[in-house]
Amino acid sequence: MAPLSKAHAALASLREDLAGDVYAPADPGYDEARSVFNSMIDRRPAVIAQCVDGADVVRSVRFARDLDLRIAVRGGGHSVAGMALNDNGLVIDLRRMHAVTVHPGSMSVRVEGGATMSHLDRATEPHRLATTGGRASTTGVGGFVLGGGSGWLDRVFGLAVDNLLGVELVTADGQAVRASSEENPDLFWALHGGGGNFGVATALTLRLHELPAFSIALLLYLPERGPEVVRVYRDVIETGPPEASGGIIYLTAPPDEFVPGHLVGRLACGVLLTYAGTEDDMRKTAQPLLALPHEAEVVGAMPYADVQCMIDDPPGMRNYWSAEYLTGLPDELVDVFATRAWTMPVPTGTQHVLFPLGGAIADGPAHYPVPYRNAPWVVHPFGVWKDPADDERCVQWVRDVRADVRPWSTGAVYLNFVGDEGADRVVAGLGADHYRRLTAVKTAYDPDNIFRFNHNIPPA
């Protein structure tokens, strides 16, 4: 840590030089600037730099280096472990950098580092184009993509990282570089799953795909029907086209207009079948699910960008998530999954989720550090609640789900789905066979581990 006089002078200089805003703990607006969506996270950075362009990011990184401050990077602020914040360090806040530029001719889009899924999806929708995005509109594009990127379109378009064409990055020495298949190819490879370990992504270029139509079937069933519903959904996915995706979602039935009163506030078994195509084609695929007795339904064509908002995690809630990637979904595992739903904390915002993979995910490039690519299913216990008194039971429930399904786990995991679960889980999320190469790239670009508030790969 630098002497106090040097720190004061450097902070004054940063305030003067930065085009964006700078917050220190005594400044009005500091508490608002440090809040993230997971209300369990309460950290106090020494400085928050709200950057407006790449030059601001360069200035901020150099400021941190001069004062020996560790850096956290905030894009969407959606990391369940609160990796967008630190204590007594610098936060580089990219939220004012959210421009999205669509290039229909080259079927690509340039997305600034602070953009959310909503910024991306609303920009591409008028062109009837899309790329794989997260399952919530508030998720930051940068962290989502660099961590791998799984969403409603991954079975047809591949993981988000499979659609990554280039990254504009500010490295730990304060240099602006570009990574692509032609420029800094080792760094580009590492950014396919290695997350924020290598610098601050000020912009990403992604491949786009035609998406002229999108449709859904959202169905709610009594929870007793859960095992049958899960089996039918499994068969629909495994025999259907890659355009079909979605998930099983046990949840507390919300007081929405389409939900009957007898379900509100109670455990329900939900199915969301998403379909990258027309309503007619979706209905043909969904017919076995529609034929099961159900309590509520929303079925029809819906803009993809609107679907992205359907299960947004509301801000100000307490969050704890995890995941296990599965070798398959046999009947025994279906029963274990459905039984655990009955112990889910209700009524809370918690969700007991089962997502399909396969399709273009499994067919994608095998050499990137995304070792969960070949898993056909993933269980994603998603703990969300409001009252701190519920912390212990909600966290324990997530851990119980993991323990239940571990006999069927591949051992790999998508790191964006988990918080800080230790170094072994980081290796499991990157692949032991890739980890040595990632360590070499980390050592080359960030030998002092300036960027450590992430699923960290320590330098050699």
Tab-separated table of C-alpha atoms in Angstrom:
chain	number	residue	atom	x	y	z
A	1	MET	CA	0.000	0.000	0.000
A	2	ALA	CA	1.339	3.445	-0.935
A	3	PRO	CA	1.985	6.170	1.681
A	4	LEU	CA	-1.102	8.212	2.522
A	5	SER	CA	0.175	11.427	0.906
A	6	LYS	CA	0.922	9.595	-2.340
A	7	ALA	CA	-2.503	7.923	-2.254
A	8	HIS	CA	-4.276	11.271	-1.767
A	9	ALA	CA	-2.341	12.836	-4.633
A	10	ALA	CA	-3.015	9.882	-6.920
A	11	LEU	CA	-6.730	9.925	-6.098
A	12	ALA	CA	-6.926	13.651	-6.812
A	13	SER	CA	-5.182	13.071	-10.127
A	14	LEU	CA	-7.556	10.223	-11.021
A	15	ARG	CA	-10.586	12.420	-10.284
A	16	GLU	CA	-9.162	15.089	-12.587
A	17	ASP	CA	-8.080	12.789	-15.412
A	18	LEU	CA	-10.997	10.349	-15.576
A	19	ALA	CA	-13.840	11.262	-17.912
A	20	GLY	CA	-16.138	9.194	-15.683
A	21	ASP	CA	-16.844	9.497	-11.984
A	22	VAL	CA	-14.675	8.477	-9.044
A	23	TYR	CA	-16.040	7.480	-5.628
A	24	ALA	CA	-14.208	7.084	-2.326
A	25	PRO	CA	-15.858	5.986	0.948
A	26	ALA	CA	-16.605	9.545	2.143
A	27	ASP	CA	-18.273	10.604	-1.133
A	28	PRO	CA	-22.028	10.971	-1.589
A	29	GLY	CA	-23.214	8.160	-3.818
A	30	TYR	CA	-20.495	5.732	-2.697
A	31	ASP	CA	-22.891	3.267	-1.060
A	32	GLU	CA	-25.111	3.200	-4.124
A	33	ALA	CA	-22.080	2.695	-6.354
A	34	ARG	CA	-20.873	-0.303	-4.330
A	35	SER	CA	-24.187	-2.156	-4.148
A	36	VAL	CA	-24.592	-5.309	-6.227
A	37	PHE	CA	-27.616	-7.481	-6.926
A	38	ASN	CA	-26.712	-10.075	-4.254
A	39	SER	CA	-27.524	-8.370	-0.969
A	40	MET	CA	-25.361	-10.876	0.942
A	41	ILE	CA	-22.316	-9.013	-0.421
A	42	ASP	CA	-21.217	-6.004	1.650
A	43	ARG	CA	-17.718	-4.894	0.640
A	44	ARG	CA	-16.050	-1.488	0.851
A	45	PRO	CA	-13.629	-0.696	-1.960
A	46	ALA	CA	-11.087	2.069	-1.431
A	47	VAL	CA	-11.976	3.587	-4.817
A	48	ILE	CA	-14.675	3.004	-7.433
A	49	ALA	CA	-13.863	4.260	-10.939
A	50	GLN	CA	-16.932	4.498	-13.166
A	51	CYS	CA	-15.278	4.444	-16.576
A	52	VAL	CA	-16.841	5.786	-19.776
A	53	ASP	CA	-14.322	4.465	-22.329
A	54	GLY	CA	-11.225	2.373	-22.786
A	55	ALA	CA	-8.929	5.291	-21.986
A	56	ASP	CA	-10.586	5.582	-18.570
A	57	VAL	CA	-9.946	1.888	-17.975
A	58	VAL	CA	-6.260	2.302	-18.870
A	59	ARG	CA	-5.961	5.242	-16.459
A	60	SER	CA	-7.680	3.248	-13.709
A	61	VAL	CA	-5.466	0.183	-14.091
A	62	ARG	CA	-2.352	2.339	-13.976
A	63	PHE	CA	-3.688	4.127	-10.889
A	64	ALA	CA	-4.133	0.773	-9.170
A	65	ARG	CA	-0.638	-0.344	-10.144
A	66	ASP	CA	0.912	2.851	-8.799
A	67	LEU	CA	-0.785	2.345	-5.427
A	68	ASP	CA	-0.486	-1.468	-5.310
A	69	LEU	CA	-4.268	-1.880	-5.230
A	70	ARG	CA	-5.992	-5.080	-6.284
A	71	ILE	CA	-8.633	-4.663	-8.953
A	72	ALA	CA	-12.214	-5.954	-9.160
A	73	VAL	CA	-14.113	-5.460	-12.405
A	74	ARG	CA	-17.819	-4.727	-12.476
A	75	GLY	CA	-19.812	-5.387	-15.610
A	76	GLY	CA	-23.341	-6.507	-14.763
A	77	GLY	CA	-22.509	-7.023	-11.075
A	78	HIS	CA	-24.290	-10.372	-11.314
A	79	SER	CA	-21.620	-12.687	-9.883
A	80	VAL	CA	-23.224	-14.658	-7.058
A	81	ALA	CA	-19.948	-14.457	-5.111
A	82	GLY	CA	-19.841	-10.668	-5.453
A	83	MET	CA	-16.690	-10.718	-7.572
A	84	ALA	CA	-17.541	-7.247	-8.863
A	85	LEU	CA	-16.458	-5.807	-5.492
A	86	ASN	CA	-13.497	-5.993	-3.144
A	87	ASP	CA	-12.432	-4.555	0.187
A	88	ASN	CA	-9.813	-1.794	0.185
A	89	GLY	CA	-9.034	-2.117	-3.522
A	90	LEU	CA	-10.107	-0.508	-6.783
A	91	VAL	CA	-13.353	-1.365	-8.536
A	92	ILE	CA	-13.376	-0.647	-12.263
A	93	ASP	CA	-17.073	-0.120	-12.930
A	94	LEU	CA	-17.956	-0.514	-16.627
A	95	ARG	CA	-21.700	0.080	-16.416
A	96	ARG	CA	-21.523	3.358	-18.351
A	97	MET	CA	-19.803	1.504	-21.202
A	98	HIS	CA	-22.798	-0.338	-22.651
A	99	ALA	CA	-22.957	0.588	-26.349
A	100	VAL	CA	-23.902	-2.212	-28.733
A	101	THR	CA	-23.113	-1.923	-32.461
A	102	VAL	CA	-24.730	-4.451	-34.785
A	103	HIS	CA	-23.059	-5.305	-38.110
A	104	PRO	CA	-25.701	-7.266	-40.060
A	105	GLY	CA	-23.489	-7.589	-43.143
A	106	SER	CA	-20.796	-9.496	-41.270
A	107	MET	CA	-23.283	-11.165	-38.896
A	108	SER	CA	-21.432	-9.787	-35.892
A	109	VAL	CA	-21.956	-7.397	-32.999
A	110	ARG	CA	-19.541	-5.302	-30.920
A	111	VAL	CA	-20.594	-5.075	-27.277
A	112	GLU	CA	-18.933	-2.801	-24.746
A	113	GLY	CA	-17.784	-4.349	-21.486
A	114	GLY	CA	-20.530	-2.923	-19.274
A	115	ALA	CA	-23.488	-3.975	-21.426
A	116	THR	CA	-26.119	-6.346	-20.089
A	117	MET	CA	-28.073	-8.990	-21.960
A	118	SER	CA	-30.914	-6.531	-22.340
A	119	HIS	CA	-28.646	-4.049	-24.139
A	120	LEU	CA	-27.435	-6.808	-26.478
A	121	ASP	CA	-30.775	-8.476	-27.176
A	122	ARG	CA	-32.717	-5.234	-27.761
A	123	ALA	CA	-30.062	-4.092	-30.229
A	124	THR	CA	-30.012	-7.288	-32.306
A	125	GLU	CA	-33.770	-7.964	-32.239
A	126	PRO	CA	-34.773	-5.414	-34.959
A	127	HIS	CA	-32.387	-7.203	-37.323
A	128	ARG	CA	-33.941	-10.597	-36.474
A	129	LEU	CA	-30.528	-11.685	-35.284
A	130	ALA	CA	-29.283	-13.060	-31.962
A	131	THR	CA	-26.453	-14.859	-30.242
A	132	THR	CA	-26.404	-17.067	-27.172
A	133	GLY	CA	-27.079	-14.951	-24.092
A	134	GLY	CA	-27.718	-15.588	-20.422
A	135	ARG	CA	-31.082	-16.510	-18.970
A	136	ALA	CA	-31.577	-13.132	-17.280
A	137	SER	CA	-31.655	-9.713	-18.930
A	138	THR	CA	-29.589	-8.161	-16.122
A	139	THR	CA	-26.564	-10.430	-16.602
A	140	GLY	CA	-23.430	-8.648	-17.811
A	141	VAL	CA	-22.330	-9.734	-21.283
A	142	GLY	CA	-18.590	-9.608	-20.575
A	143	GLY	CA	-18.430	-11.909	-17.562
A	144	PHE	CA	-21.070	-14.180	-19.060
A	145	VAL	CA	-19.215	-14.733	-22.326
A	146	LEU	CA	-15.688	-14.995	-20.937
A	147	GLY	CA	-16.926	-17.534	-18.382
A	148	GLY	CA	-18.340	-19.795	-21.114
A	149	GLY	CA	-21.904	-18.608	-21.638
A	150	SER	CA	-24.942	-20.934	-21.453
A	151	GLY	CA	-28.503	-19.840	-22.283
A	152	TRP	CA	-31.733	-20.582	-24.120
A	153	LEU	CA	-30.000	-20.596	-27.522
A	154	ASP	CA	-26.914	-22.676	-26.738
A	155	ARG	CA	-28.318	-25.966	-28.067
A	156	VAL	CA	-28.815	-24.388	-31.499
A	157	PHE	CA	-26.071	-21.705	-31.672
A	158	GLY	CA	-23.469	-23.102	-29.279
A	159	LEU	CA	-22.090	-21.629	-26.080
A	160	ALA	CA	-21.556	-17.878	-26.056
A	161	VAL	CA	-17.821	-18.425	-25.998
A	162	ASP	CA	-18.098	-20.475	-29.215
A	163	ASN	CA	-19.368	-17.283	-30.856
A	164	LEU	CA	-16.556	-15.055	-29.578
A	165	LEU	CA	-14.686	-13.378	-32.454
A	166	GLY	CA	-12.522	-10.883	-30.606
A	167	VAL	CA	-11.894	-9.135	-27.287
A	168	GLU	CA	-10.541	-5.649	-26.587
A	169	LEU	CA	-8.698	-5.909	-23.288
A	170	VAL	CA	-6.727	-3.724	-20.900
A	171	THR	CA	-4.037	-5.881	-19.335
A	172	ALA	CA	-2.452	-5.675	-15.891
A	173	ASP	CA	0.347	-3.414	-17.122
A	174	GLY	CA	-2.197	-0.860	-18.347
A	175	GLN	CA	-1.893	-1.684	-22.044
A	176	ALA	CA	-4.847	-1.899	-24.438
A	177	VAL	CA	-4.596	-5.051	-26.561
A	178	ARG	CA	-6.816	-7.045	-28.861
A	179	ALA	CA	-7.200	-10.809	-28.764
A	180	SER	CA	-8.528	-12.848	-31.673
A	181	SER	CA	-7.609	-15.949	-33.612
A	182	GLU	CA	-4.961	-13.848	-35.403
A	183	GLU	CA	-3.845	-11.487	-32.619
A	184	ASN	CA	-2.537	-12.821	-29.307
A	185	PRO	CA	-4.045	-16.254	-30.008
A	186	ASP	CA	-2.949	-17.784	-26.669
A	187	LEU	CA	-4.725	-14.998	-24.794
A	188	PHE	CA	-7.776	-15.420	-27.030
A	189	TRP	CA	-7.867	-19.139	-26.238
A	190	ALA	CA	-7.639	-18.425	-22.503
A	191	LEU	CA	-10.562	-16.009	-22.715
A	192	HIS	CA	-12.767	-18.921	-23.839
A	193	GLY	CA	-13.729	-19.826	-20.280
A	194	GLY	CA	-10.927	-18.242	-18.227
A	195	GLY	CA	-13.089	-15.277	-17.239
A	196	GLY	CA	-11.628	-12.038	-15.906
A	197	ASN	CA	-8.209	-13.441	-14.995
A	198	PHE	CA	-6.327	-11.730	-17.802
A	199	GLY	CA	-7.522	-8.133	-17.861
A	200	VAL	CA	-10.495	-5.818	-18.253
A	201	ALA	CA	-12.618	-6.603	-21.311
A	202	THR	CA	-13.650	-3.193	-22.656
A	203	ALA	CA	-15.453	-4.691	-25.675
A	204	LEU	CA	-16.289	-8.063	-27.206
A	205	THR	CA	-17.175	-8.975	-30.783
A	206	LEU	CA	-19.628	-11.851	-31.146
A	207	ARG	CA	-20.996	-13.877	-34.043
A	208	LEU	CA	-24.703	-13.411	-34.760
A	209	HIS	CA	-27.252	-15.885	-36.135
A	210	GLU	CA	-30.600	-15.485	-37.823
A	211	LEU	CA	-33.517	-15.780	-35.378
A	212	PRO	CA	-36.682	-14.876	-37.280
A	213	ALA	CA	-39.029	-16.428	-34.702
A	214	PHE	CA	-39.014	-17.540	-31.077
A	215	SER	CA	-41.718	-19.355	-29.108
A	216	ILE	CA	-42.318	-20.743	-25.637
A	217	ALA	CA	-44.534	-23.052	-23.649
A	218	LEU	CA	-44.562	-22.159	-19.952
A	219	LEU	CA	-46.584	-24.720	-17.991
A	220	LEU	CA	-47.230	-25.126	-14.263
A	221	TYR	CA	-48.101	-28.500	-12.760
A	222	LEU	CA	-48.960	-29.682	-9.283
A	223	PRO	CA	-45.699	-30.766	-7.639
A	224	GLU	CA	-46.964	-34.317	-7.160
A	225	ARG	CA	-46.745	-34.718	-10.920
A	226	GLY	CA	-43.077	-33.721	-10.897
A	227	PRO	CA	-41.466	-37.107	-11.667
A	228	GLU	CA	-43.779	-37.691	-14.640
A	229	VAL	CA	-43.285	-34.129	-15.899
A	230	VAL	CA	-39.498	-34.389	-15.703
A	231	ARG	CA	-39.494	-37.706	-17.581
A	232	VAL	CA	-41.711	-36.348	-20.356
A	233	TYR	CA	-39.612	-33.180	-20.649
A	234	ARG	CA	-36.447	-35.310	-20.782
A	235	ASP	CA	-37.877	-37.360	-23.643
A	236	VAL	CA	-39.082	-34.253	-25.500
A	237	ILE	CA	-35.597	-32.772	-25.377
A	238	GLU	CA	-33.687	-35.949	-26.130
A	239	THR	CA	-35.849	-36.835	-29.146
A	240	GLY	CA	-36.485	-33.277	-30.313
A	241	PRO	CA	-34.491	-30.803	-32.394
A	242	PRO	CA	-31.717	-28.571	-30.989
A	243	GLU	CA	-34.036	-25.583	-31.410
A	244	ALA	CA	-35.850	-26.871	-28.306
A	245	SER	CA	-34.387	-25.931	-24.927
A	246	GLY	CA	-35.655	-24.430	-21.660
A	247	GLY	CA	-35.736	-26.233	-18.345
A	248	ILE	CA	-37.601	-27.773	-15.446
A	249	ILE	CA	-38.097	-25.158	-12.728
A	250	TYR	CA	-39.618	-26.006	-9.353
A	251	LEU	CA	-40.580	-22.679	-7.783
A	252	THR	CA	-42.921	-20.856	-5.444
A	253	ALA	CA	-45.841	-20.052	-7.749
A	254	PRO	CA	-45.987	-16.255	-8.150
A	255	PRO	CA	-49.102	-14.066	-7.985
A	256	ASP	CA	-49.108	-13.539	-11.750
A	257	GLU	CA	-52.262	-13.148	-13.785
A	258	PHE	CA	-51.961	-16.560	-15.438
A	259	VAL	CA	-51.406	-18.431	-12.123
A	260	PRO	CA	-54.575	-19.768	-10.433
A	261	GLY	CA	-55.117	-18.667	-6.854
A	262	HIS	CA	-54.818	-22.145	-5.367
A	263	LEU	CA	-51.175	-22.328	-6.557
A	264	VAL	CA	-49.974	-18.886	-5.472
A	265	GLY	CA	-47.380	-19.066	-2.722
A	266	ARG	CA	-47.119	-22.859	-2.983
A	267	LEU	CA	-44.572	-25.213	-4.498
A	268	ALA	CA	-45.206	-25.823	-8.201
A	269	CYS	CA	-43.414	-27.793	-10.880
A	270	GLY	CA	-42.823	-25.615	-13.914
A	271	VAL	CA	-41.655	-26.373	-17.434
A	272	LEU	CA	-40.316	-23.695	-19.729
A	273	LEU	CA	-39.888	-25.073	-23.236
A	274	THR	CA	-38.117	-22.489	-25.377
A	275	TYR	CA	-38.013	-22.894	-29.135
A	276	ALA	CA	-35.875	-21.065	-31.682
A	277	GLY	CA	-38.614	-21.173	-34.304
A	278	THR	CA	-42.302	-20.775	-34.997
A	279	GLU	CA	-45.195	-21.405	-32.651
A	280	ASP	CA	-46.496	-24.227	-34.857
A	281	ASP	CA	-43.193	-26.076	-34.695
A	282	MET	CA	-42.914	-25.446	-30.969
A	283	ARG	CA	-46.399	-26.848	-30.338
A	284	LYS	CA	-45.531	-30.048	-32.206
A	285	THR	CA	-42.479	-30.509	-29.992
A	286	ALA	CA	-44.330	-29.547	-26.812
A	287	GLN	CA	-47.383	-31.736	-27.433
A	288	PRO	CA	-46.485	-34.440	-24.858
A	289	LEU	CA	-46.079	-31.752	-22.184
A	290	LEU	CA	-49.300	-29.996	-23.184
A	291	ALA	CA	-51.114	-33.330	-22.955
A	292	LEU	CA	-50.223	-33.732	-19.271
A	293	PRO	CA	-52.789	-32.246	-16.850
A	294	HIS	CA	-51.512	-28.831	-15.858
A	295	GLU	CA	-52.739	-25.882	-13.819
A	296	ALA	CA	-51.569	-22.926	-15.913
A	297	GLU	CA	-50.022	-22.184	-19.277
A	298	VAL	CA	-48.545	-19.444	-21.429
A	299	VAL	CA	-48.035	-20.797	-24.935
A	300	GLY	CA	-47.167	-18.920	-28.108
A	301	ALA	CA	-44.717	-16.821	-30.050
A	302	MET	CA	-42.754	-14.311	-27.968
A	303	PRO	CA	-39.790	-12.095	-28.813
A	304	TYR	CA	-36.559	-13.660	-27.585
A	305	ALA	CA	-35.564	-10.437	-25.792
A	306	ASP	CA	-38.826	-10.615	-23.799
A	307	VAL	CA	-38.228	-14.240	-22.838
A	308	GLN	CA	-34.817	-13.180	-21.532
A	309	CYS	CA	-36.617	-11.092	-18.878
A	310	MET	CA	-38.958	-13.843	-17.671
A	311	ILE	CA	-36.898	-15.222	-14.800
A	312	ASP	CA	-34.810	-12.177	-13.898
A	313	ASP	CA	-33.379	-12.446	-10.407
A	314	PRO	CA	-34.721	-9.321	-8.627
A	315	PRO	CA	-32.116	-7.004	-7.062
A	316	GLY	CA	-31.786	-6.678	-3.312
A	317	MET	CA	-32.296	-10.386	-2.620
A	318	ARG	CA	-29.898	-12.805	-0.957
A	319	ASN	CA	-28.415	-15.344	-3.371
A	320	TYR	CA	-26.513	-18.611	-3.181
A	321	TRP	CA	-26.250	-20.920	-6.206
A	322	SER	CA	-24.368	-23.965	-7.380
A	323	ALA	CA	-24.508	-26.647	-10.081
A	324	GLU	CA	-23.630	-30.201	-10.988
A	325	TYR	CA	-23.176	-31.344	-14.581
A	326	LEU	CA	-24.578	-34.814	-15.175
A	327	THR	CA	-23.627	-37.921	-17.128
A	328	GLY	CA	-27.295	-38.489	-17.999
A	329	LEU	CA	-30.801	-38.330	-16.588
A	330	PRO	CA	-31.909	-41.876	-15.689
A	331	ASP	CA	-35.208	-42.510	-13.933
A	332	GLU	CA	-33.491	-42.959	-10.567
A	333	LEU	CA	-31.971	-39.476	-10.823
A	334	VAL	CA	-35.324	-38.023	-11.908
A	335	ASP	CA	-36.854	-39.354	-8.694
A	336	VAL	CA	-33.995	-37.986	-6.561
A	337	PHE	CA	-34.313	-34.554	-8.191
A	338	ALA	CA	-38.097	-34.433	-7.803
A	339	THR	CA	-37.990	-35.603	-4.191
A	340	ARG	CA	-35.534	-32.889	-3.197
A	341	ALA	CA	-37.996	-30.265	-4.502
A	342	TRP	CA	-40.257	-30.956	-1.519
A	343	THR	CA	-37.591	-29.623	0.847
A	344	MET	CA	-37.063	-26.415	-1.145
A	345	PRO	CA	-37.541	-23.246	0.965
A	346	VAL	CA	-41.069	-22.031	0.163
A	347	PRO	CA	-42.206	-19.319	-0.147
A	348	THR	CA	-38.956	-17.739	-1.365
A	349	GLY	CA	-37.524	-16.852	-4.746
A	350	THR	CA	-35.528	-20.095	-4.715
A	351	GLN	CA	-35.689	-22.293	-7.819
A	352	HIS	CA	-34.827	-25.967	-8.301
A	353	VAL	CA	-33.649	-26.079	-11.893
A	354	LEU	CA	-32.735	-28.706	-14.461
A	355	PHE	CA	-31.362	-27.499	-17.807
A	356	PRO	CA	-30.621	-29.498	-20.979
A	357	LEU	CA	-27.369	-29.266	-22.897
A	358	GLY	CA	-26.369	-31.227	-25.992
A	359	GLY	CA	-26.892	-30.139	-29.579
A	360	ALA	CA	-24.482	-27.437	-30.726
A	361	ILE	CA	-22.878	-27.337	-27.261
A	362	ALA	CA	-21.571	-30.893	-27.596
A	363	ASP	CA	-20.684	-30.307	-31.255
A	364	GLY	CA	-18.640	-27.179	-30.502
A	365	PRO	CA	-14.839	-26.772	-30.410
A	366	ALA	CA	-13.343	-29.310	-28.036
A	367	HIS	CA	-10.054	-27.475	-27.417
A	368	TYR	CA	-11.431	-24.589	-25.331
A	369	PRO	CA	-11.322	-24.755	-21.501
A	370	VAL	CA	-15.027	-25.604	-21.098
A	371	PRO	CA	-14.946	-29.186	-19.770
A	372	TYR	CA	-18.687	-29.466	-19.173
A	373	ARG	CA	-19.402	-29.373	-22.926
A	374	ASN	CA	-20.284	-33.067	-23.230
A	375	ALA	CA	-22.669	-33.241	-20.254
A	376	PRO	CA	-26.275	-33.682	-21.467
A	377	TRP	CA	-27.954	-32.192	-18.365
A	378	VAL	CA	-27.185	-29.845	-15.474
A	379	VAL	CA	-28.868	-29.430	-12.094
A	380	HIS	CA	-28.717	-25.815	-10.917
A	381	PRO	CA	-30.019	-25.179	-7.367
A	382	PHE	CA	-30.697	-21.456	-7.333
A	383	GLY	CA	-31.164	-20.100	-3.824
A	384	VAL	CA	-32.865	-16.689	-3.641
A	385	TRP	CA	-34.440	-15.260	-0.474
A	386	LYS	CA	-34.990	-12.004	1.384
A	387	ASP	CA	-34.688	-12.616	5.144
A	388	PRO	CA	-31.156	-13.072	6.585
A	389	ALA	CA	-32.712	-15.474	9.088
A	390	ASP	CA	-33.171	-17.884	6.175
A	391	ASP	CA	-29.474	-17.888	5.228
A	392	GLU	CA	-28.587	-21.197	6.841
A	393	ARG	CA	-31.522	-23.229	5.543
A	394	CYS	CA	-31.318	-21.847	2.006
A	395	VAL	CA	-27.573	-22.371	1.681
A	396	GLN	CA	-27.874	-25.869	3.142
A	397	TRP	CA	-30.638	-26.743	0.688
A	398	VAL	CA	-28.379	-25.827	-2.251
A	399	ARG	CA	-25.629	-28.010	-0.802
A	400	ASP	CA	-28.090	-30.870	-0.264
A	401	VAL	CA	-29.100	-30.753	-3.929
A	402	ARG	CA	-25.455	-31.041	-4.962
A	403	ALA	CA	-24.925	-33.971	-2.599
A	404	ASP	CA	-28.021	-35.758	-3.916
A	405	VAL	CA	-26.932	-35.716	-7.555
A	406	ARG	CA	-23.178	-36.102	-7.097
A	407	PRO	CA	-23.242	-39.855	-7.950
A	408	TRP	CA	-24.248	-38.822	-11.495
A	409	SER	CA	-21.902	-35.826	-11.771
A	410	THR	CA	-19.249	-35.580	-14.481
A	411	GLY	CA	-17.139	-33.536	-12.051
A	412	ALA	CA	-16.991	-30.580	-14.445
A	413	VAL	CA	-18.872	-27.339	-13.788
A	414	TYR	CA	-19.768	-24.049	-15.493
A	415	LEU	CA	-18.124	-21.491	-13.220
A	416	ASN	CA	-20.699	-18.761	-13.915
A	417	PHE	CA	-23.248	-20.937	-12.089
A	418	VAL	CA	-21.278	-21.135	-8.834
A	419	GLY	CA	-19.780	-18.855	-6.218
A	420	ASP	CA	-16.494	-19.286	-4.384
A	421	GLU	CA	-16.326	-23.049	-3.851
A	422	GLY	CA	-12.542	-23.411	-3.621
A	423	ALA	CA	-9.585	-23.981	-5.921
A	424	ASP	CA	-10.586	-27.536	-6.845
A	425	ARG	CA	-13.887	-26.328	-8.295
A	426	VAL	CA	-12.017	-23.731	-10.379
A	427	VAL	CA	-9.934	-26.534	-11.857
A	428	ALA	CA	-13.133	-28.534	-12.421
A	429	GLY	CA	-14.591	-25.556	-14.276
A	430	LEU	CA	-11.597	-25.171	-16.575
A	431	GLY	CA	-10.376	-28.738	-16.955
A	432	ALA	CA	-7.229	-30.126	-15.373
A	433	ASP	CA	-5.766	-30.744	-18.818
A	434	HIS	CA	-6.132	-27.034	-19.694
A	435	TYR	CA	-5.153	-25.618	-16.341
A	436	ARG	CA	-1.366	-25.635	-16.897
A	437	ARG	CA	-1.716	-23.706	-20.153
A	438	LEU	CA	-4.087	-21.221	-18.499
A	439	THR	CA	-1.573	-20.731	-15.703
A	440	ALA	CA	1.115	-19.912	-18.280
A	441	VAL	CA	-1.126	-17.317	-19.938
A	442	LYS	CA	-2.001	-15.826	-16.539
A	443	THR	CA	1.696	-15.607	-15.660
A	444	ALA	CA	2.451	-13.853	-18.947
A	445	TYR	CA	-0.337	-11.271	-18.700
A	446	ASP	CA	-0.878	-10.837	-14.944
A	447	PRO	CA	2.174	-12.136	-13.053
A	448	ASP	CA	1.225	-10.215	-9.883
A	449	ASN	CA	-2.376	-11.486	-9.878
A	450	ILE	CA	-3.772	-7.953	-9.981
A	451	PHE	CA	-7.025	-9.479	-11.325
A	452	ARG	CA	-7.814	-11.972	-8.590
A	453	PHE	CA	-11.476	-11.176	-7.842
A	454	ASN	CA	-12.771	-13.910	-10.131
A	455	HIS	CA	-12.606	-17.680	-10.334
A	456	ASN	CA	-8.902	-17.196	-9.918
A	457	ILE	CA	-6.051	-18.864	-11.768
A	458	PRO	CA	-2.960	-17.966	-9.711
A	459	PRO	CA	0.169	-17.225	-11.775
A	460	ALA	CA	3.066	-19.649	-11.553
